[in-house]
CSV table of C-alpha atoms in Angstrom, one decimal:
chain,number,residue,atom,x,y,z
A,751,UNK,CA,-2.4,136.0,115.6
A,752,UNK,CA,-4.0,133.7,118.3
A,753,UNK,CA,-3.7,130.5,116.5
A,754,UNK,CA,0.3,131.3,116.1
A,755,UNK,CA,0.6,131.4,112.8
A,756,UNK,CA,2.2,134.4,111.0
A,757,UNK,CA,1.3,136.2,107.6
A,758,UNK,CA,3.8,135.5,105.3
A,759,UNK,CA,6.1,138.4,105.8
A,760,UNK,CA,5.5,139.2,109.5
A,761,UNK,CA,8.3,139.9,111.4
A,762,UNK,CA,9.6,137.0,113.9
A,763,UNK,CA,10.8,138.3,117.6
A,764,UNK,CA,13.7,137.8,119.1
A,765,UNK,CA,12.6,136.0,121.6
A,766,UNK,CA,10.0,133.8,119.4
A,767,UNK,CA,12.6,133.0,117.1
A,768,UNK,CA,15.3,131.6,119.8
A,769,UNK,CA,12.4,129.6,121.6
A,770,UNK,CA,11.3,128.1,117.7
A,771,UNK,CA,15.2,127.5,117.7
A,772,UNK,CA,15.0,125.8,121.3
A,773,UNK,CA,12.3,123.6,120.3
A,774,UNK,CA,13.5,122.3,116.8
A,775,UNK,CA,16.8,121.5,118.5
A,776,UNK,CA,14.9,119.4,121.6
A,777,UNK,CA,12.4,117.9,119.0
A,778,UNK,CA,15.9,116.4,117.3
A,779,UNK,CA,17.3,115.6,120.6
A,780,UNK,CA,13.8,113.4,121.5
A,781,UNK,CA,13.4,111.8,117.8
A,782,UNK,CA,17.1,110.4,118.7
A,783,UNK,CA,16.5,108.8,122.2
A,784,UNK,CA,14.0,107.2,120.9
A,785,UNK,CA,16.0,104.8,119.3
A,786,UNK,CA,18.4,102.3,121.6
A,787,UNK,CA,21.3,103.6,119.7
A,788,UNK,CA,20.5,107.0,119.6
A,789,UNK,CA,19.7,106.8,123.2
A,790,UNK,CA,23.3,106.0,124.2
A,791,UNK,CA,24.9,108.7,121.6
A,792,UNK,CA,23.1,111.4,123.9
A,793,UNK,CA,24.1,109.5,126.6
A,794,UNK,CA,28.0,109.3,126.0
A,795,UNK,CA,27.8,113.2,125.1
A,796,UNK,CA,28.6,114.8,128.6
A,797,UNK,CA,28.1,118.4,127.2
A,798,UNK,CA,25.0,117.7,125.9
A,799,UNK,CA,23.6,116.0,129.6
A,800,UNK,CA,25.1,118.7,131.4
A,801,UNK,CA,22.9,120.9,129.4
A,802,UNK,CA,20.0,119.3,129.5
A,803,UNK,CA,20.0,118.4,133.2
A,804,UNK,CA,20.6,122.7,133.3
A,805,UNK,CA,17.9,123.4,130.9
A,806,UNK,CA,15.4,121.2,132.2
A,807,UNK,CA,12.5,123.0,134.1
A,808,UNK,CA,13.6,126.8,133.3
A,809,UNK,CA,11.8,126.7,130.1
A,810,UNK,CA,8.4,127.2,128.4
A,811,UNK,CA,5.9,124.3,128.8
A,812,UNK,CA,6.3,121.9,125.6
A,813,UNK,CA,9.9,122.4,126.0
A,814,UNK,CA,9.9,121.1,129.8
A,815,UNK,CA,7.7,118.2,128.4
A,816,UNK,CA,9.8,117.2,125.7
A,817,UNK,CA,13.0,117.8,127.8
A,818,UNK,CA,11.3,114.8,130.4
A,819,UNK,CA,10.3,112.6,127.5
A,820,UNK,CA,14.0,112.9,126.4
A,821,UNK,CA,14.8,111.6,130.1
A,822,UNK,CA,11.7,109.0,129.8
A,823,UNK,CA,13.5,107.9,126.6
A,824,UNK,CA,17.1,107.5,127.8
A,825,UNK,CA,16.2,105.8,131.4
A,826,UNK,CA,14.3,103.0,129.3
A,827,UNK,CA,17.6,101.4,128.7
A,828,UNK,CA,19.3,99.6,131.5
A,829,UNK,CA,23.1,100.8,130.0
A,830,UNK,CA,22.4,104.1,130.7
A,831,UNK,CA,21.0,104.3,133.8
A,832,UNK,CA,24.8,104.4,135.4
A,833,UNK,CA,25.1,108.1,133.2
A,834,UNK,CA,21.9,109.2,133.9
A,835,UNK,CA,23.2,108.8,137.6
A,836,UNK,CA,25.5,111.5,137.5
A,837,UNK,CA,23.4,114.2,136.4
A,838,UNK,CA,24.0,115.6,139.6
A,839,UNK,CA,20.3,117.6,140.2
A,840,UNK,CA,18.0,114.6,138.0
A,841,UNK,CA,16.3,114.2,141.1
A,842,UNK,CA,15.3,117.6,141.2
A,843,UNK,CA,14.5,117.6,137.4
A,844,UNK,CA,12.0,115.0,138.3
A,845,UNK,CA,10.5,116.4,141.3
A,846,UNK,CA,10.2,119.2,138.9
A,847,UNK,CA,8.4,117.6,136.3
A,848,UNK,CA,5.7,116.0,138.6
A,849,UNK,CA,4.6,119.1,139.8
A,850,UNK,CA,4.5,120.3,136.4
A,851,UNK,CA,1.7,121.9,135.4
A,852,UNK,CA,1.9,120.3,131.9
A,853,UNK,CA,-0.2,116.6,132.3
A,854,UNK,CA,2.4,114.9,130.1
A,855,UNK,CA,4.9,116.4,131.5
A,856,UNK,CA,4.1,114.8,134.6
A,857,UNK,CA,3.4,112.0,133.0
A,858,UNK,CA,7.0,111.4,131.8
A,859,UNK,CA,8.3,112.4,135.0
A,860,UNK,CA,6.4,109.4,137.0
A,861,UNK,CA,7.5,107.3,133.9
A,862,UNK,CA,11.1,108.3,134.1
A,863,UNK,CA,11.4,107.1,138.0
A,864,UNK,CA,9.2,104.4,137.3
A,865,UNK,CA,12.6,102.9,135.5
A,866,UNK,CA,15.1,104.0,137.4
A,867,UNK,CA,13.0,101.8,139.8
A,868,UNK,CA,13.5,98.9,138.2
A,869,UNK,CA,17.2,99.3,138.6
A,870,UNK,CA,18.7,98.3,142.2
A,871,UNK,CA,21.1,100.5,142.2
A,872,UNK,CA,18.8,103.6,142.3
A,873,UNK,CA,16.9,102.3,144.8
A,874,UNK,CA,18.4,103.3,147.6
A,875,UNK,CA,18.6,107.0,146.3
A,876,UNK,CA,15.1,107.6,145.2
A,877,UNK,CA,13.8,105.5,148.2
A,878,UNK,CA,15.6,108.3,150.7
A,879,UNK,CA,14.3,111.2,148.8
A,880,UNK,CA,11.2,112.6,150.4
A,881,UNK,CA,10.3,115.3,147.7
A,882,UNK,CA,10.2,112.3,145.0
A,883,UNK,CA,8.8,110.1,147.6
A,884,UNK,CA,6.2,112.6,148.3
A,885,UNK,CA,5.1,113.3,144.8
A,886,UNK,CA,4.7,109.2,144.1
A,887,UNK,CA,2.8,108.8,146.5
A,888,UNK,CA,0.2,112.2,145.8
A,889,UNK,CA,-0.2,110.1,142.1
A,890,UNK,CA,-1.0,107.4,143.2
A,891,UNK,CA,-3.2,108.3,145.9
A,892,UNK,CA,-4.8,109.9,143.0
A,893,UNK,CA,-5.3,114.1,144.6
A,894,UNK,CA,-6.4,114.6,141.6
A,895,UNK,CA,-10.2,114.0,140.5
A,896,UNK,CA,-9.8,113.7,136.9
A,897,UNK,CA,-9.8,109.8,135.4
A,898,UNK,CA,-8.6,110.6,132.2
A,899,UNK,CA,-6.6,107.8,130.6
A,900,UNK,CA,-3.1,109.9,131.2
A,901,UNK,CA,-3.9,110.2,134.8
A,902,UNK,CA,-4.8,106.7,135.2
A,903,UNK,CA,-1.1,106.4,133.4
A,904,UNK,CA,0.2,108.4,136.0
A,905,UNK,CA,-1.3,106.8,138.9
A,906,UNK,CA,-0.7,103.2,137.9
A,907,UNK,CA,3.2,104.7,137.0
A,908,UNK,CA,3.6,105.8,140.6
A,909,UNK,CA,2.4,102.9,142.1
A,910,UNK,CA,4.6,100.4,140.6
A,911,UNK,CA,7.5,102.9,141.1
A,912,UNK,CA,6.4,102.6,144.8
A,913,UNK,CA,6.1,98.8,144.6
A,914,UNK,CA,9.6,98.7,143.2
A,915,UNK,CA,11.0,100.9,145.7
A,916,UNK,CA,9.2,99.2,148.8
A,917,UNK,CA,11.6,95.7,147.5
A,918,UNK,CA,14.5,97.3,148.8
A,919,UNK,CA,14.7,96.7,152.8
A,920,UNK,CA,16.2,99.9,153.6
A,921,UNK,CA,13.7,102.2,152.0
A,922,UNK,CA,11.0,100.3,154.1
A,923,UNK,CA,11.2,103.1,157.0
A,924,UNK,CA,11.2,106.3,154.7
A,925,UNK,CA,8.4,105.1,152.5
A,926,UNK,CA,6.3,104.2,155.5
């Protein structure tokens, strides 16, 4: 049916029934980051960041979005910023997520390097990454026409992740 909702009875897919599977699991995943110590349970779970840093960006949509709240979630808390650092393609995830079609998607992307930012120590890496530097900058030059309140979000994200990258003296000649 268009609306998505089945008569009683109706036969799942396959293929509907894994991604309903996929997205009560990430839906548990994102209720627990939200918390601090939830956030560093996921964190100290190694299988479970390896397979969301795989996952992230091969998937439907709301799952991409929730997968970068999840990351939005876990960078909020200084501790775990030094895991977070060893998913070895997060930079990618994010690059990923701002060119996302998904608006809040997006949204948590900017968000998510709008903390690791804040953190000295990651800096230097996102300040010498021109794919992420590239997509900051496209927010918060503001490419896109719409002034909803989620892209003013976005925009005012990417420019303080800017600011807070332009404090560092050697990411002064790759953001300019």
């Amino acid at each position: 049916s268009p609306s998505g909702i089945r008569v009683q009875g109706a036969p799942a897919t396959d293929a509907e029934s894994m991604r309903g599977c996929r997205l009560n699991a990430i839906k548990v995943f994102l209720s627990l980051s939200k918390s601090k110590d939830g956030a560093r349970i996921l964190m100290n779970n190694n299988e479970l960041m390896s397979l969301l840093g795989s996952i992230s960006g091969t998937m439907t949509a709301d799952e991409n979005t929730l997968c970068m709240a999840i990351f939005t979630n876990l960078s909020r808390d200084a501790v775990n910023l030094e895991k977070l650092g060893r998913i070895s393609n997060l930079f990618d995830i994010l690059a990923r997520g701002m060119r996302s079609r998904s608006i809040e998607c997006r949204k948590c992307a900017v968000l998510t390097v709008q903390n690791l930012s804040c953190d000295i120590s990651f800096r230097r890496r996102l300040g010498t990454d021109s794919i992420l530097l590239e997509n900051l900058s496209a927010h918060a030059l503001g490419e896109n026409n719409d002034e909803s309140n989620v892209v003013k979000e976005i925009k005012l994200a990417a420019i303080h992740s800017l600011r807070n990258l332009s404090a560092e003296p050697c990411n002064l000649v790759s953001i300019t």
